[in-house]
Amino acid sequence: MRAFSRLLDDLTYTRSRNAKLRLIGEYLRSAPDPDRGWALAALTGEMDIPSVKPSMIRALAEEKIDPVLYKISRDFVGDSAETLSLLWGPEGHDDVRLADAVEALQAASRSDAPAILAGLLDRLDASGLYALITLAIGALRVG
């Protein structure tokens, strides 16, 4: 997930279309299968994780974080995924393979998905949290 979250960060802060294409190409050349395929699906908007919805993300946030703090922070930051990634808790230091995260969430039922997602989020740093949340709800915006 670190390489994918680094790609998303780099794409966010890169203005040039050609530079963005270069970054994507470099990632796709270096990423192992099936991470490369999942990344391509996510970047093209073709990925669907039906067990994860924005309402589930909000419910997870309100379980883990004081609801008033979350609401105030969300209003200030303006993005639920970014807010949650900053407030989730102590940064995890594990790396989760993109394919492992996607496959676990796609196989999860709606009732199991919150626990699976929370377990994955606990293992990631803030950039990884942001990448996984935006990926899971289909909200990648990289220009």
Tab-separated table of C-alpha atoms in Angstrom, residues 16-135:
chain	number	residue	atom	x	y	z
A	16	SER	CA	1.564	18.410	-15.596
A	17	ARG	CA	-0.459	15.761	-17.422
A	18	ASN	CA	2.701	14.271	-18.932
A	19	ALA	CA	4.377	14.120	-15.525
A	20	LYS	CA	1.308	12.342	-14.126
A	21	LEU	CA	1.407	9.822	-16.972
A	22	ARG	CA	5.109	9.273	-16.292
A	23	LEU	CA	4.395	8.635	-12.593
A	24	ILE	CA	1.650	6.148	-13.427
A	25	GLY	CA	3.906	4.393	-15.929
A	26	GLU	CA	6.733	4.125	-13.398
A	27	TYR	CA	4.357	2.694	-10.810
A	28	LEU	CA	2.894	0.154	-13.225
A	29	ARG	CA	6.371	-0.976	-14.312
A	30	SER	CA	7.559	-1.474	-10.741
A	31	ALA	CA	4.410	-2.827	-9.031
A	32	PRO	CA	3.975	-6.583	-8.805
A	33	ASP	CA	0.933	-8.397	-10.132
A	34	PRO	CA	-1.892	-8.258	-9.045
A	35	ASP	CA	-1.234	-4.883	-7.333
A	36	ARG	CA	-0.615	-3.334	-10.752
A	37	GLY	CA	-4.015	-4.491	-12.017
A	38	TRP	CA	-5.895	-3.280	-8.949
A	39	ALA	CA	-4.146	0.096	-9.163
A	40	LEU	CA	-5.084	0.438	-12.818
A	41	ALA	CA	-8.695	-0.483	-12.030
A	42	ALA	CA	-8.790	2.100	-9.231
A	43	LEU	CA	-7.202	4.852	-11.333
A	44	THR	CA	-9.626	4.280	-14.206
A	45	GLY	CA	-12.689	4.155	-11.951
A	46	GLU	CA	-13.390	0.505	-12.710
A	47	MET	CA	-12.995	-0.839	-9.172
A	48	ASP	CA	-16.038	-1.594	-7.083
A	49	ILE	CA	-15.999	-2.660	-3.458
A	50	PRO	CA	-19.713	-3.079	-2.724
A	51	SER	CA	-19.303	-3.882	0.967
A	52	VAL	CA	-17.786	-0.462	1.777
A	53	LYS	CA	-19.930	2.662	1.586
A	54	PRO	CA	-19.328	6.216	2.856
A	55	SER	CA	-21.906	5.683	5.618
A	56	MET	CA	-19.883	2.726	6.920
A	57	ILE	CA	-16.736	4.887	6.942
A	58	ARG	CA	-18.589	7.556	8.963
A	59	ALA	CA	-19.829	4.933	11.427
A	60	LEU	CA	-16.284	3.570	11.844
A	61	ALA	CA	-15.010	7.098	12.438
A	62	GLU	CA	-17.625	7.767	15.082
A	63	GLU	CA	-16.784	4.504	16.878
A	64	LYS	CA	-13.070	5.275	16.975
A	65	ILE	CA	-13.107	9.069	17.362
A	66	ASP	CA	-15.216	11.396	19.477
A	67	PRO	CA	-18.176	12.270	17.202
A	68	VAL	CA	-17.981	15.998	17.978
A	69	LEU	CA	-14.241	16.084	17.225
A	70	TYR	CA	-14.815	14.157	14.006
A	71	LYS	CA	-17.612	16.489	12.853
A	72	ILE	CA	-15.647	19.656	13.631
A	73	SER	CA	-12.526	18.248	11.983
A	74	ARG	CA	-14.482	17.057	8.949
A	75	ASP	CA	-16.041	20.490	8.527
A	76	PHE	CA	-12.605	22.120	8.747
A	77	VAL	CA	-10.728	19.679	6.486
A	78	GLY	CA	-13.575	19.243	4.015
A	79	ASP	CA	-12.904	15.592	3.187
A	80	SER	CA	-13.988	12.548	5.191
A	81	ALA	CA	-11.142	10.305	4.032
A	82	GLU	CA	-8.492	12.892	4.837
A	83	THR	CA	-10.059	13.674	8.210
A	84	LEU	CA	-10.239	10.025	9.191
A	85	SER	CA	-6.689	9.342	8.018
A	86	LEU	CA	-5.403	12.138	10.252
A	87	LEU	CA	-7.476	11.226	13.322
A	88	TRP	CA	-7.518	7.410	13.162
A	89	GLY	CA	-4.946	6.867	15.879
A	90	PRO	CA	-1.374	5.740	16.259
A	91	GLU	CA	0.192	5.192	12.880
A	92	GLY	CA	0.629	1.607	11.898
A	93	HIS	CA	4.002	0.546	10.638
A	94	ASP	CA	3.033	-2.503	8.629
A	95	ASP	CA	2.627	-2.517	4.915
A	96	VAL	CA	-0.474	-4.068	3.437
A	97	ARG	CA	-0.321	-5.223	-0.162
A	98	LEU	CA	-2.849	-3.417	-2.311
A	99	ALA	CA	-4.124	-6.734	-3.681
A	100	ASP	CA	-4.565	-8.203	-0.197
A	101	ALA	CA	-6.601	-5.196	0.957
A	102	VAL	CA	-8.810	-5.101	-2.137
A	103	GLU	CA	-9.416	-8.846	-2.176
A	104	ALA	CA	-10.250	-8.928	1.549
A	105	LEU	CA	-12.742	-6.087	1.185
A	106	GLN	CA	-14.306	-7.460	-1.991
A	107	ALA	CA	-14.827	-10.845	-0.354
A	108	ALA	CA	-16.317	-9.307	2.803
A	109	SER	CA	-20.009	-9.209	3.515
A	110	ARG	CA	-21.521	-5.887	4.543
A	111	SER	CA	-21.608	-7.089	8.149
A	112	ASP	CA	-17.941	-8.188	8.149
A	113	ALA	CA	-16.550	-5.258	6.155
A	114	PRO	CA	-16.283	-2.741	9.040
A	115	ALA	CA	-14.091	-5.054	11.133
A	116	ILE	CA	-11.950	-6.014	8.145
A	117	LEU	CA	-11.496	-2.388	7.092
A	118	ALA	CA	-10.700	-1.292	10.665
A	119	GLY	CA	-8.087	-4.046	10.934
A	120	LEU	CA	-6.455	-2.896	7.711
A	121	LEU	CA	-6.554	0.764	8.752
A	122	ASP	CA	-4.897	-0.048	12.080
A	123	ARG	CA	-1.864	-1.343	10.173
A	124	LEU	CA	-1.320	1.698	7.921
A	125	ASP	CA	0.254	5.125	8.214
A	126	ALA	CA	-1.754	8.280	7.404
A	127	SER	CA	-0.989	8.160	3.665
A	128	GLY	CA	-1.934	4.499	3.494
A	129	LEU	CA	-5.130	5.191	5.437
A	130	TYR	CA	-6.119	7.917	3.007
A	131	ALA	CA	-5.320	5.749	-0.020
A	132	LEU	CA	-7.282	2.770	1.281
A	133	ILE	CA	-10.331	4.796	2.308
A	134	THR	CA	-10.570	6.664	-0.999
A	135	LEU	CA	-9.960	3.439	-2.901
